[in-house]
PDB file of C-alpha atoms in Angstrom:
ATOM      1  CA  MET U   1     -24.900  -7.632  -5.232  1.00  0.00           C
ATOM      2  CA  GLN U   2     -23.640  -4.061  -4.804  1.00  0.00           C
ATOM      3  CA  ARG U   3     -21.533  -5.147  -1.829  1.00  0.00           C
ATOM      4  CA  LEU U   4     -19.788  -7.736  -4.003  1.00  0.00           C
ATOM      5  CA  ILE U   5     -19.243  -5.130  -6.734  1.00  0.00           C
ATOM      6  CA  LEU U   6     -17.631  -2.824  -4.173  1.00  0.00           C
ATOM      7  CA  ILE U   7     -15.207  -5.609  -3.185  1.00  0.00           C
ATOM      8  CA  PHE U   8     -14.146  -6.187  -6.807  1.00  0.00           C
ATOM      9  CA  PHE U   9     -13.890  -2.427  -7.413  1.00  0.00           C
ATOM     10  CA  ILE U  10     -11.419  -1.947  -4.553  1.00  0.00           C
ATOM     11  CA  ALA U  11      -9.467  -5.158  -5.196  1.00  0.00           C
ATOM     12  CA  SER U  12      -8.936  -4.615  -8.918  1.00  0.00           C
ATOM     13  CA  GLU U  13      -7.655  -1.041  -8.593  1.00  0.00           C
ATOM     14  CA  LEU U  14      -5.293  -1.928  -5.731  1.00  0.00           C
ATOM     15  CA  CYS U  15      -4.009  -4.842  -7.799  1.00  0.00           C
ATOM     16  CA  TYR U  16      -3.508  -2.506 -10.775  1.00  0.00           C
ATOM     17  CA  TYR U  17      -1.327  -0.233  -8.654  1.00  0.00           C
ATOM     18  CA  LEU U  18       0.829  -3.173  -7.525  1.00  0.00           C
ATOM     19  CA  LEU U  19       1.265  -4.909 -10.884  1.00  0.00           C
ATOM     20  CA  ILE U  20       1.397  -1.915 -13.217  1.00  0.00           C
ATOM     21  CA  ALA U  21       2.442   1.287 -11.444  1.00  0.00           C
ATOM     22  CA  GLN U  22       4.577  -0.097  -8.619  1.00  0.00           C
ATOM     23  CA  THR U  23       6.328  -2.985 -10.363  1.00  0.00           C
ATOM     24  CA  GLY U  24       5.483  -3.038 -14.069  1.00  0.00           C
ATOM     25  CA  VAL U  25       6.502   0.480 -15.070  1.00  0.00           C
ATOM     26  CA  VAL U  26       9.436   0.653 -12.658  1.00  0.00           C
ATOM     27  CA  GLU U  27      10.941  -2.646 -13.815  1.00  0.00           C
ATOM     28  CA  TYR U  28      10.315  -1.969 -17.501  1.00  0.00           C
ATOM     29  CA  PHE U  29      12.273   1.292 -17.239  1.00  0.00           C
ATOM     30  CA  SER U  30      15.013  -0.491 -15.240  1.00  0.00           C
ATOM     31  CA  SER U  31      14.361   1.645 -12.130  1.00  0.00           C
ATOM     32  CA  ASN U  32      15.751   4.723 -13.869  1.00  0.00           C
ATOM     33  CA  LEU U  33      14.471   7.519 -11.617  1.00  0.00           C
ATOM     34  CA  PHE U  34      14.866  10.134 -14.334  1.00  0.00           C
ATOM     35  CA  LEU U  35      12.776   8.157 -16.822  1.00  0.00           C
ATOM     36  CA  ILE U  36       9.968   7.251 -14.401  1.00  0.00           C
ATOM     37  CA  ALA U  37       9.836  10.672 -12.694  1.00  0.00           C
ATOM     38  CA  PRO U  38       6.736  11.805 -14.678  1.00  0.00           C
ATOM     39  CA  LEU U  39       4.726   8.998 -13.025  1.00  0.00           C
ATOM     40  CA  PRO U  40       5.020  10.204  -9.385  1.00  0.00           C
ATOM     41  CA  ILE U  41       4.876  13.849 -10.491  1.00  0.00           C
ATOM     42  CA  GLY U  42       1.595  13.124 -12.259  1.00  0.00           C
ATOM     43  CA  GLY U  43       0.415  11.175  -9.211  1.00  0.00           C
ATOM     44  CA  ILE U  44       1.082  14.038  -6.812  1.00  0.00           C
ATOM     45  CA  ILE U  45      -0.597  16.588  -9.099  1.00  0.00           C
ATOM     46  CA  GLY U  46      -3.563  14.258  -9.620  1.00  0.00           C
ATOM     47  CA  SER U  47      -4.021  13.826  -5.870  1.00  0.00           C
ATOM     48  CA  ILE U  48      -4.080  17.607  -5.448  1.00  0.00           C
ATOM     49  CA  VAL U  49      -6.337  18.410  -8.416  1.00  0.00           C
ATOM     50  CA  VAL U  50      -8.998  15.741  -7.823  1.00  0.00           C
ATOM     51  CA  SER U  51     -10.638  17.551  -4.909  1.00  0.00           C
ATOM     52  CA  TYR U  52     -11.124  20.701  -7.026  1.00  0.00           C
ATOM     53  CA  ILE U  53     -12.961  18.994  -9.901  1.00  0.00           C
ATOM     54  CA  LYS U  54     -16.640  19.825  -9.490  1.00  0.00           C
ATOM     55  CA  ILE U  55     -18.457  16.737 -10.756  1.00  0.00           C
ATOM     56  CA  ASN U  56     -20.136  13.973  -8.750  1.00  0.00           C
ATOM     57  CA  THR U  57     -17.949  11.227  -7.338  1.00  0.00           C
ATOM     58  CA  LYS U  58     -19.215   8.423  -9.590  1.00  0.00           C
ATOM     59  CA  ASN U  59     -18.500  10.406 -12.778  1.00  0.00           C
ATOM     60  CA  LYS U  60     -15.172  11.551 -11.379  1.00  0.00           C
ATOM     61  CA  ILE U  61     -14.111   7.931 -10.800  1.00  0.00           C
ATOM     62  CA  SER U  62     -15.238   6.906 -14.288  1.00  0.00           C
ATOM     63  CA  PHE U  63     -13.413   9.841 -15.894  1.00  0.00           C
ATOM     64  CA  PHE U  64     -10.051   8.943 -14.354  1.00  0.00           C
ATOM     65  CA  LEU U  65     -10.567   5.244 -15.017  1.00  0.00           C
ATOM     66  CA  ILE U  66     -11.134   6.005 -18.704  1.00  0.00           C
ATOM     67  CA  ILE U  67      -7.792   7.858 -18.757  1.00  0.00           C
ATOM     68  CA  GLN U  68      -6.192   4.882 -16.988  1.00  0.00           C
ATOM     69  CA  LEU U  69      -7.757   2.499 -19.531  1.00  0.00           C
ATOM     70  CA  ILE U  70      -6.425   4.496 -22.480  1.00  0.00           C
ATOM     71  CA  MET U  71      -2.954   4.498 -20.907  1.00  0.00           C
ATOM     72  CA  SER U  72      -3.266   0.749 -20.301  1.00  0.00           C
ATOM     73  CA  PHE U  73      -3.622   0.161 -24.032  1.00  0.00           C
ATOM     74  CA  LEU U  74      -0.259   1.934 -24.447  1.00  0.00           C
ATOM     75  CA  TYR U  75       1.515  -0.132 -21.754  1.00  0.00           C
ATOM     76  CA  PRO U  76       4.499  -0.457 -21.507  1.00  0.00           C
ATOM     77  CA  HIS U  77       5.570   1.901 -24.297  1.00  0.00           C
ATOM     78  CA  PHE U  78       5.202   5.154 -22.382  1.00  0.00           C
ATOM     79  CA  ASN U  79       6.806   8.523 -23.001  1.00  0.00           C
ATOM     80  CA  ILE U  80       7.024  11.540 -20.698  1.00  0.00           C
ATOM     81  CA  LEU U  81       3.448  12.653 -21.429  1.00  0.00           C
ATOM     82  CA  THR U  82       1.774   9.253 -21.181  1.00  0.00           C
ATOM     83  CA  LEU U  83       3.666   8.374 -17.984  1.00  0.00           C
ATOM     84  CA  PHE U  84       2.487  11.661 -16.512  1.00  0.00           C
ATOM     85  CA  LEU U  85      -1.117  10.926 -17.531  1.00  0.00           C
ATOM     86  CA  LEU U  86      -0.925   7.435 -16.051  1.00  0.00           C
ATOM     87  CA  GLY U  87       0.385   8.864 -12.782  1.00  0.00           C
ATOM     88  CA  PHE U  88      -2.244  11.623 -12.896  1.00  0.00           C
ATOM     89  CA  SER U  89      -5.083   9.108 -13.233  1.00  0.00           C
ATOM     90  CA  ILE U  90      -3.731   6.772 -10.514  1.00  0.00           C
ATOM     91  CA  GLY U  91      -3.018   9.688  -8.177  1.00  0.00           C
ATOM     92  CA  SER U  92      -6.532  11.063  -8.669  1.00  0.00           C
ATOM     93  CA  LEU U  93      -8.133   7.655  -8.139  1.00  0.00           C
ATOM     94  CA  ALA U  94      -6.242   6.827  -4.915  1.00  0.00           C
ATOM     95  CA  PRO U  95      -8.207   9.168  -2.596  1.00  0.00           C
ATOM     96  CA  LEU U  96     -11.425   8.280  -4.430  1.00  0.00           C
ATOM     97  CA  ILE U  97     -10.786   4.591  -3.706  1.00  0.00           C
ATOM     98  CA  ILE U  98     -10.115   5.394  -0.033  1.00  0.00           C
ATOM     99  CA  ASN U  99     -13.391   7.313   0.021  1.00  0.00           C
ATOM    100  CA  GLU U 100     -15.216   4.197  -1.199  1.00  0.00           C
ATOM    101  CA  ILE U 101     -13.451   2.052   1.410  1.00  0.00           C
ATOM    102  CA  LYS U 102     -15.362   4.093   3.996  1.00  0.00           C
ATOM    103  CA  LYS U 103     -18.495   2.223   2.900  1.00  0.00           C
ATOM    104  CA  THR U 104     -17.122  -1.268   3.530  1.00  0.00           C
ATOM    105  CA  SER U 105     -17.736  -3.444   6.554  1.00  0.00           C
ATOM    106  CA  LEU U 106     -14.771  -5.175   8.191  1.00  0.00           C
ATOM    107  CA  LEU U 107     -15.513  -8.404   6.319  1.00  0.00           C
ATOM    108  CA  GLU U 108     -15.875  -6.619   2.960  1.00  0.00           C
ATOM    109  CA  LEU U 109     -12.608  -4.752   3.447  1.00  0.00           C
ATOM    110  CA  GLY U 110     -10.891  -8.003   4.397  1.00  0.00           C
ATOM    111  CA  LEU U 111     -12.207  -9.788   1.320  1.00  0.00           C
ATOM    112  CA  ALA U 112     -11.218  -6.916  -1.008  1.00  0.00           C
ATOM    113  CA  LEU U 113      -7.666  -6.747   0.335  1.00  0.00           C
ATOM    114  CA  SER U 114      -7.277 -10.540   0.372  1.00  0.00           C
ATOM    115  CA  LEU U 115      -8.442 -10.771  -3.246  1.00  0.00           C
ATOM    116  CA  SER U 116      -6.051  -8.003  -4.257  1.00  0.00           C
ATOM    117  CA  TYR U 117      -3.035  -9.533  -2.498  1.00  0.00           C
ATOM    118  CA  ALA U 118      -3.783 -13.037  -3.763  1.00  0.00           C
ATOM    119  CA  THR U 119      -4.214 -11.895  -7.371  1.00  0.00           C
ATOM    120  CA  GLY U 120      -1.145  -9.659  -7.246  1.00  0.00           C
ATOM    121  CA  THR U 121       1.003 -12.455  -5.806  1.00  0.00           C
ATOM    122  CA  ILE U 122      -0.145 -15.037  -8.347  1.00  0.00           C
ATOM    123  CA  LEU U 123       0.438 -12.665 -11.284  1.00  0.00           C
ATOM    124  CA  PHE U 124       3.682 -11.178  -9.926  1.00  0.00           C
ATOM    125  CA  ASN U 125       5.890 -13.436 -12.042  1.00  0.00           C
ATOM    126  CA  TYR U 126       4.046 -12.532 -15.241  1.00  0.00           C
ATOM    127  CA  GLU U 127       6.503 -10.983 -17.707  1.00  0.00           C
ATOM    128  CA  VAL U 128       6.644  -7.227 -17.072  1.00  0.00           C
ATOM    129  CA  ALA U 129       6.577  -6.257 -20.752  1.00  0.00           C
ATOM    130  CA  SER U 130       3.500  -8.433 -21.337  1.00  0.00           C
ATOM    131  CA  ARG U 131       1.279  -7.061 -18.584  1.00  0.00           C
ATOM    132  CA  GLY U 132      -0.727  -4.885 -20.964  1.00  0.00           C
ATOM    133  CA  ILE U 133      -3.595  -7.386 -21.000  1.00  0.00           C
ATOM    134  CA  ILE U 134      -3.567  -7.414 -17.186  1.00  0.00           C
ATOM    135  CA  ALA U 135      -3.682  -3.601 -17.089  1.00  0.00           C
ATOM    136  CA  ILE U 136      -6.601  -3.494 -19.534  1.00  0.00           C
ATOM    137  CA  SER U 137      -8.513  -6.286 -17.756  1.00  0.00           C
ATOM    138  CA  LEU U 138      -8.139  -4.836 -14.258  1.00  0.00           C
ATOM    139  CA  THR U 139      -9.099  -1.322 -15.367  1.00  0.00           C
ATOM    140  CA  THR U 140     -12.119  -2.645 -17.272  1.00  0.00           C
ATOM    141  CA  ILE U 141     -13.333  -4.511 -14.170  1.00  0.00           C
ATOM    142  CA  THR U 142     -12.875  -1.397 -12.045  1.00  0.00           C
ATOM    143  CA  LEU U 143     -14.598   0.839 -14.593  1.00  0.00           C
ATOM    144  CA  ILE U 144     -17.653  -1.400 -14.930  1.00  0.00           C
ATOM    145  CA  ALA U 145     -17.878  -1.854 -11.154  1.00  0.00           C
ATOM    146  CA  SER U 146     -17.648   1.924 -10.617  1.00  0.00           C
ATOM    147  CA  ARG U 147     -21.070   2.403 -12.249  1.00  0.00           C
ATOM    148  CA  PHE U 148     -22.807   0.179  -9.687  1.00  0.00           C
ATOM    149  CA  LEU U 149     -21.233   1.228  -6.383  1.00  0.00           C
ATOM    150  CA  PRO U 150     -23.474   1.390  -3.290  1.00  0.00           C
ATOM    151  CA  ARG U 151     -24.481   4.783  -1.933  1.00  0.00           C
ATOM    152  CA  ASN U 152     -24.562   3.901   1.753  1.00  0.00           C
ATOM    153  CA  GLU U 153     -22.904   6.042   4.418  1.00  0.00           C
ATOM    154  CA  ALA U 154     -19.468   5.444   5.895  1.00  0.00           C
ATOM    155  CA  ILE U 155     -19.095   2.564   8.358  1.00  0.00           C
ATOM    156  CA  ASN U 156     -16.838   3.192  11.359  1.00  0.00           C
ATOM    157  CA  LYS U 157     -14.301   0.346  11.534  1.00  0.00           C
ATOM    158  CA  SER U 158     -11.824   1.449  14.215  1.00  0.00           C
ATOM    159  CA  ASN U 159     -11.465   4.073  16.932  1.00  0.00           C
ATOM    160  CA  GLN U 160      -7.665   4.103  16.685  1.00  0.00           C
ATOM    161  CA  GLU U 161      -5.799   6.753  14.716  1.00  0.00           C
ATOM    162  CA  PHE U 162      -2.080   6.605  14.017  1.00  0.00           C
ATOM    163  CA  ALA U 163       0.347   9.474  13.496  1.00  0.00           C
ATOM    164  CA  LEU U 164       1.133  10.447   9.924  1.00  0.00           C
ATOM    165  CA  PHE U 165       4.864  10.066  10.614  1.00  0.00           C
ATOM    166  CA  MET U 166       4.402   6.458  11.694  1.00  0.00           C
ATOM    167  CA  MET U 167       2.343   5.582   8.623  1.00  0.00           C
ATOM    168  CA  VAL U 168       4.924   7.217   6.340  1.00  0.00           C
ATOM    169  CA  LEU U 169       7.635   5.205   8.124  1.00  0.00           C
ATOM    170  CA  TRP U 170       5.781   1.908   7.568  1.00  0.00           C
ATOM    171  CA  VAL U 171       5.367   2.590   3.857  1.00  0.00           C
ATOM    172  CA  PHE U 172       9.023   3.618   3.566  1.00  0.00           C
ATOM    173  CA  LEU U 173      10.173   0.414   5.288  1.00  0.00           C
ATOM    174  CA  ASP U 174       7.901  -1.673   3.072  1.00  0.00           C
ATOM    175  CA  SER U 175       8.900   0.073  -0.159  1.00  0.00           C
ATOM    176  CA  THR U 176      12.625  -0.196   0.593  1.00  0.00           C
ATOM    177  CA  LEU U 177      12.445  -3.911   1.357  1.00  0.00           C
ATOM    178  CA  PHE U 178      10.053  -4.667  -1.505  1.00  0.00           C
ATOM    179  CA  GLU U 179      12.143  -2.855  -4.109  1.00  0.00           C
ATOM    180  CA  SER U 180      15.334  -4.463  -2.781  1.00  0.00           C
ATOM    181  CA  LEU U 181      13.784  -7.945  -2.800  1.00  0.00           C
ATOM    182  CA  SER U 182      12.394  -7.607  -6.314  1.00  0.00           C
ATOM    183  CA  ARG U 183      15.895  -6.764  -7.622  1.00  0.00           C
ATOM    184  CA  ASP U 184      17.891  -9.287  -5.600  1.00  0.00           C
ATOM    185  CA  ILE U 185      18.802 -12.336  -7.690  1.00  0.00           C
ATOM    186  CA  THR U 186      19.937 -14.322  -4.617  1.00  0.00           C
ATOM    187  CA  ILE U 187      16.584 -14.206  -2.812  1.00  0.00           C
ATOM    188  CA  SER U 188      13.148 -13.488  -4.236  1.00  0.00           C
ATOM    189  CA  ILE U 189      10.231 -14.930  -2.302  1.00  0.00           C
ATOM    190  CA  TRP U 190       7.888 -14.382  -5.260  1.00  0.00           C
ATOM    191  CA  ARG U 191      10.077 -16.349  -7.660  1.00  0.00           C
ATOM    192  CA  ASP U 192      11.362 -19.049  -5.288  1.00  0.00           C
ATOM    193  CA  GLY U 193       8.219 -21.180  -4.991  1.00  0.00           C
ATOM    194  CA  PHE U 194       6.646 -19.534  -1.934  1.00  0.00           C
ATOM    195  CA  THR U 195       3.465 -18.330  -3.658  1.00  0.00           C
ATOM    196  CA  PHE U 196       1.066 -20.328  -1.460  1.00  0.00           C
ATOM    197  CA  GLN U 197       2.734 -19.161   1.771  1.00  0.00           C
ATOM    198  CA  ILE U 198       2.740 -15.543   0.633  1.00  0.00           C
ATOM    199  CA  VAL U 199      -0.966 -15.589  -0.249  1.00  0.00           C
ATOM    200  CA  LEU U 200      -1.866 -17.407   2.982  1.00  0.00           C
ATOM    201  CA  PHE U 201       0.012 -14.999   5.252  1.00  0.00           C
ATOM    202  CA  HIS U 202      -1.311 -11.971   3.375  1.00  0.00           C
ATOM    203  CA  ILE U 203      -4.822 -13.163   4.198  1.00  0.00           C
ATOM    204  CA  ILE U 204      -3.924 -14.006   7.808  1.00  0.00           C
ATOM    205  CA  GLY U 205      -2.372 -10.528   8.176  1.00  0.00           C
ATOM    206  CA  VAL U 206      -5.485  -8.803   6.820  1.00  0.00           C
ATOM    207  CA  PHE U 207      -7.938 -10.552   9.137  1.00  0.00           C
ATOM    208  CA  SER U 208      -5.602 -10.381  12.149  1.00  0.00           C
ATOM    209  CA  ALA U 209      -5.495  -6.586  11.789  1.00  0.00           C
ATOM    210  CA  LEU U 210      -9.264  -6.396  11.384  1.00  0.00           C
ATOM    211  CA  PHE U 211     -10.457  -8.710  14.141  1.00  0.00           C
ATOM    212  CA  PHE U 212      -7.702  -9.095  16.768  1.00  0.00           C
ATOM    213  CA  LYS U 213      -7.599  -6.056  19.007  1.00  0.00           C
ATOM    214  CA  LEU U 214      -4.391  -4.513  20.337  1.00  0.00           C
ATOM    215  CA  GLU U 215      -3.775  -1.195  22.033  1.00  0.00           C
ATOM    216  CA  LYS U 216      -2.470   1.556  19.769  1.00  0.00           C
ATOM    217  CA  ASN U 217       1.104   1.550  21.124  1.00  0.00           C
ATOM    218  CA  GLN U 218       1.182  -2.254  21.145  1.00  0.00           C
ATOM    219  CA  LYS U 219       0.069  -2.324  17.516  1.00  0.00           C
ATOM    220  CA  THR U 220       2.750   0.204  16.518  1.00  0.00           C
ATOM    221  CA  LEU U 221       5.476  -1.784  18.249  1.00  0.00           C
ATOM    222  CA  PHE U 222       4.124  -5.036  16.790  1.00  0.00           C
ATOM    223  CA  ILE U 223       4.330  -3.694  13.228  1.00  0.00           C
ATOM    224  CA  LEU U 224       7.844  -2.309  13.687  1.00  0.00           C
ATOM    225  CA  THR U 225       9.024  -5.562  15.261  1.00  0.00           C
ATOM    226  CA  LEU U 226       7.652  -7.539  12.314  1.00  0.00           C
ATOM    227  CA  PHE U 227       9.471  -5.209   9.930  1.00  0.00           C
ATOM    228  CA  ALA U 228      12.671  -5.716  11.933  1.00  0.00           C
ATOM    229  CA  LEU U 229      12.258  -9.500  11.601  1.00  0.00           C
ATOM    230  CA  SER U 230      11.570  -9.123   7.869  1.00  0.00           C
ATOM    231  CA  TYR U 231      14.800  -7.184   7.379  1.00  0.00           C
ATOM    232  CA  LEU U 232      16.682  -9.706   9.517  1.00  0.00           C
ATOM    233  CA  PHE U 233      15.473 -12.657   7.427  1.00  0.00           C
ATOM    234  CA  TYR U 234      16.263 -10.716   4.247  1.00  0.00           C
ATOM    235  CA  PHE U 235      19.874 -10.112   5.289  1.00  0.00           C
ATOM    236  CA  LEU U 236      20.188 -13.742   6.474  1.00  0.00           C
ATOM    237  CA  ARG U 237      18.761 -14.902   3.112  1.00  0.00           C
ATOM    238  CA  GLN U 238      16.039 -16.914   4.862  1.00  0.00           C
ATOM    239  CA  GLY U 239      13.361 -16.908   2.168  1.00  0.00           C
ATOM    240  CA  TYR U 240      11.136 -19.471   3.912  1.00  0.00           C
ATOM    241  CA  PHE U 241      10.652 -17.364   7.051  1.00  0.00           C
ATOM    242  CA  LEU U 242      10.604 -14.103   5.088  1.00  0.00           C
ATOM    243  CA  SER U 243       7.740 -15.404   2.926  1.00  0.00           C
ATOM    244  CA  MET U 244       5.606 -15.707   6.082  1.00  0.00           C
ATOM    245  CA  ILE U 245       6.580 -12.644   8.141  1.00  0.00           C
ATOM    246  CA  TYR U 246       6.846 -10.054   5.367  1.00  0.00           C
ATOM    247  CA  PRO U 247       3.451 -10.661   3.657  1.00  0.00           C
ATOM    248  CA  PHE U 248       1.819 -10.704   7.090  1.00  0.00           C
ATOM    249  CA  VAL U 249       3.191  -7.293   8.093  1.00  0.00           C
ATOM    250  CA  ILE U 250       2.401  -5.780   4.670  1.00  0.00           C
ATOM    251  CA  SER U 251      -1.258  -6.756   5.009  1.00  0.00           C
ATOM    252  CA  TYR U 252      -1.413  -5.860   8.688  1.00  0.00           C
ATOM    253  CA  TYR U 253      -0.058  -2.321   8.454  1.00  0.00           C
ATOM    254  CA  ASN U 254      -2.028  -1.536   5.289  1.00  0.00           C
ATOM    255  CA  VAL U 255      -5.262  -2.369   7.097  1.00  0.00           C
ATOM    256  CA  VAL U 256      -4.220  -0.051   9.944  1.00  0.00           C
ATOM    257  CA  ILE U 257      -3.432   2.756   7.491  1.00  0.00           C
ATOM    258  CA  LEU U 258      -6.694   2.332   5.584  1.00  0.00           C
ATOM    259  CA  GLN U 259      -8.704   2.356   8.804  1.00  0.00           C
ATOM    260  CA  THR U 260      -6.980   5.562   9.899  1.00  0.00           C
ATOM    261  CA  ILE U 261      -7.129   7.448   6.603  1.00  0.00           C
ATOM    262  CA  SER U 262     -10.694   6.467   5.719  1.00  0.00           C
ATOM    263  CA  LYS U 263     -11.950   8.455   8.725  1.00  0.00           C
ATOM    264  CA  LYS U 264     -10.539  11.716   7.321  1.00  0.00           C
ATOM    265  CA  ASP U 265     -12.296  14.230   5.096  1.00  0.00           C
ATOM    266  CA  PHE U 266     -11.569  14.016   1.375  1.00  0.00           C
ATOM    267  CA  ARG U 267      -8.955  16.792   1.148  1.00  0.00           C
ATOM    268  CA  THR U 268      -7.064  15.393   4.119  1.00  0.00           C
ATOM    269  CA  ILE U 269      -7.086  11.999   2.399  1.00  0.00           C
ATOM    270  CA  THR U 270      -5.505  13.556  -0.710  1.00  0.00           C
ATOM    271  CA  PHE U 271      -2.743  15.110   1.421  1.00  0.00           C
ATOM    272  CA  TYR U 272      -2.076  11.809   3.204  1.00  0.00           C
ATOM    273  CA  MET U 273      -1.941   9.918  -0.093  1.00  0.00           C
ATOM    274  CA  ILE U 274       0.705  12.291  -1.460  1.00  0.00           C
ATOM    275  CA  LEU U 275       2.961  11.668   1.536  1.00  0.00           C
ATOM    276  CA  ILE U 276       2.205   7.972   1.971  1.00  0.00           C
ATOM    277  CA  GLY U 277       1.491   6.780  -1.554  1.00  0.00           C
ATOM    278  CA  TRP U 278       4.089   8.772  -3.481  1.00  0.00           C
ATOM    279  CA  ILE U 279       6.777  10.407  -1.349  1.00  0.00           C
ATOM    280  CA  ALA U 280       7.319   7.567   1.162  1.00  0.00           C
ATOM    281  CA  SER U 281       7.255   4.860  -1.516  1.00  0.00           C
ATOM    282  CA  GLY U 282       9.493   6.957  -3.782  1.00  0.00           C
ATOM    283  CA  ALA U 283      11.998   7.390  -0.968  1.00  0.00           C
ATOM    284  CA  GLY U 284      12.004   3.623  -0.458  1.00  0.00           C
ATOM    285  CA  LEU U 285      12.678   3.072  -4.165  1.00  0.00           C
ATOM    286  CA  PHE U 286      15.582   5.547  -4.032  1.00  0.00           C
ATOM    287  CA  VAL U 287      17.145   3.800  -1.026  1.00  0.00           C
ATOM    288  CA  ALA U 288      16.768   0.393  -2.691  1.00  0.00           C
ATOM    289  CA  ILE U 289      18.351   1.269  -6.030  1.00  0.00           C
ATOM    290  CA  THR U 290      21.211   3.188  -4.384  1.00  0.00           C
ATOM    291  CA  ASN U 291      21.970   0.176  -2.129  1.00  0.00           C
ATOM    292  CA  LEU U 292      21.522   2.134   1.096  1.00  0.00           C
ATOM    293  CA  ILE U 293      19.284  -0.515   2.654  1.00  0.00           C
ATOM    294  CA  LEU U 294      21.955  -1.464   5.201  1.00  0.00           C
ATOM    295  CA  PHE U 295      21.309   1.806   7.044  1.00  0.00           C
ATOM    296  CA  VAL U 296      17.537   1.228   7.327  1.00  0.00           C
ATOM    297  CA  PRO U 297      17.647  -1.403  10.139  1.00  0.00           C
ATOM    298  CA  ILE U 298      19.753   0.956  12.267  1.00  0.00           C
ATOM    299  CA  VAL U 299      17.089   3.655  12.045  1.00  0.00           C
ATOM    300  CA  LEU U 300      14.346   1.070  12.599  1.00  0.00           C
ATOM    301  CA  LEU U 301      15.950  -0.332  15.747  1.00  0.00           C
ATOM    302  CA  ALA U 302      16.494   3.171  17.124  1.00  0.00           C
ATOM    303  CA  ILE U 303      12.794   3.958  16.685  1.00  0.00           C
ATOM    304  CA  ILE U 304      11.748   0.653  18.296  1.00  0.00           C
ATOM    305  CA  LEU U 305      13.985   1.339  21.303  1.00  0.00           C
ATOM    306  CA  LYS U 306      12.596   4.861  21.625  1.00  0.00           C
ATOM    307  CA  ILE U 307       9.026   3.548  21.642  1.00  0.00           C
ATOM    308  CA  MET U 308       9.857   0.832  24.178  1.00  0.00           C
ATOM    309  CA  ILE U 309      11.585   3.301  26.502  1.00  0.00           C
ATOM    310  CA  SER U 310       8.708   5.780  26.322  1.00  0.00           C
ATOM    311  CA  GLU U 311       6.151   2.982  26.781  1.00  0.00           C
ATOM    312  CA  TYR U 312       7.744   1.361  29.805  1.00  0.00           C
ATOM    313  CA  LYS U 313       9.450   4.270  31.575  1.00  0.00           C
ATOM    314  CA  PRO U 314       8.415   4.764  35.226  1.00  0.00           C
ATOM    315  CA  ASN U 315       5.589   7.131  35.948  1.00  0.00           C
ATOM    316  CA  ASN U 316       7.191  10.405  37.038  1.00  0.00           C
ATOM    317  CA  LYS U 317       4.605  11.303  39.625  1.00  0.00           C
ATOM    318  CA  GLU U 318       5.645  12.889  42.877  1.00  0.00           C
ATOM    319  CA  ILE U 319       6.208  10.258  45.567  1.00  0.00           C
ATOM    320  CA  LYS U 320       4.342  10.999  48.734  1.00  0.00           C
ATOM    321  CA  TYR U 321       5.534   9.684  52.049  1.00  0.00           C
ATOM    322  CA  VAL U 322       3.149   8.990  54.846  1.00  0.00           C
TER     323      VAL U 322
END
């Protein structure tokens, strides 16, 4: 029973971040960076402060979830202070959630992520201004589940570790494309009747990353290539193909990131979450709303070529003649 509770705990909080923090607040404030600035500022400060609060983990999680619940009752009518508090609670919870992911098996992690992606996709078209009930419901589920989490030790899920730069790049690429797609009236895979495909390929992406083994460099190149295809289909306005490739790569790279970060100590996790969860995603939002997305594929292709050249260049060993 506790294993099932852990799945719902992870899924509901990840879904809250997608539907409330990432899309709900941003869309409600019309992507005005000045107005929503207290949210990421609070998130960064929360991620830093959480490791210095000297109470046990279970009470720490409950404390920040109570703050999140109170803020959810105010959604979407936030001011500078309440936006900051919402960001502070989400930012504090992020590394705590990653810490709980350490306890999951591969199957449990796959089920939690699949549930989160499926729920988020189905509810994505729910009116932004009316998501208060969703915010309250998801936080309530997470809060109740937090009191019954298992106490088992971390389970090692992967021996591969990826560079921080590469993980920041993936999140930046995802955030830029996601924020551009959600604002583009000519193509929106979530509003154009592709819900089933999106959910299906999210799930396929999750379990492909968990159970199909690739070498580290192959996996890096695979993810970047999928992002390149996603951008290509976006610019070609091919929603059908985009609704398969893009959800797949989102799920795939997020599994890779979670497997890498969950092996770190708690303070390292907080540092990673600041760069990955706030700065990289914020940079993607900035690029999207300033219409600079056209320059992103150029950078992406340059990085892919660099990796391919370094991967397949001849071995520079001294040639010996007999």
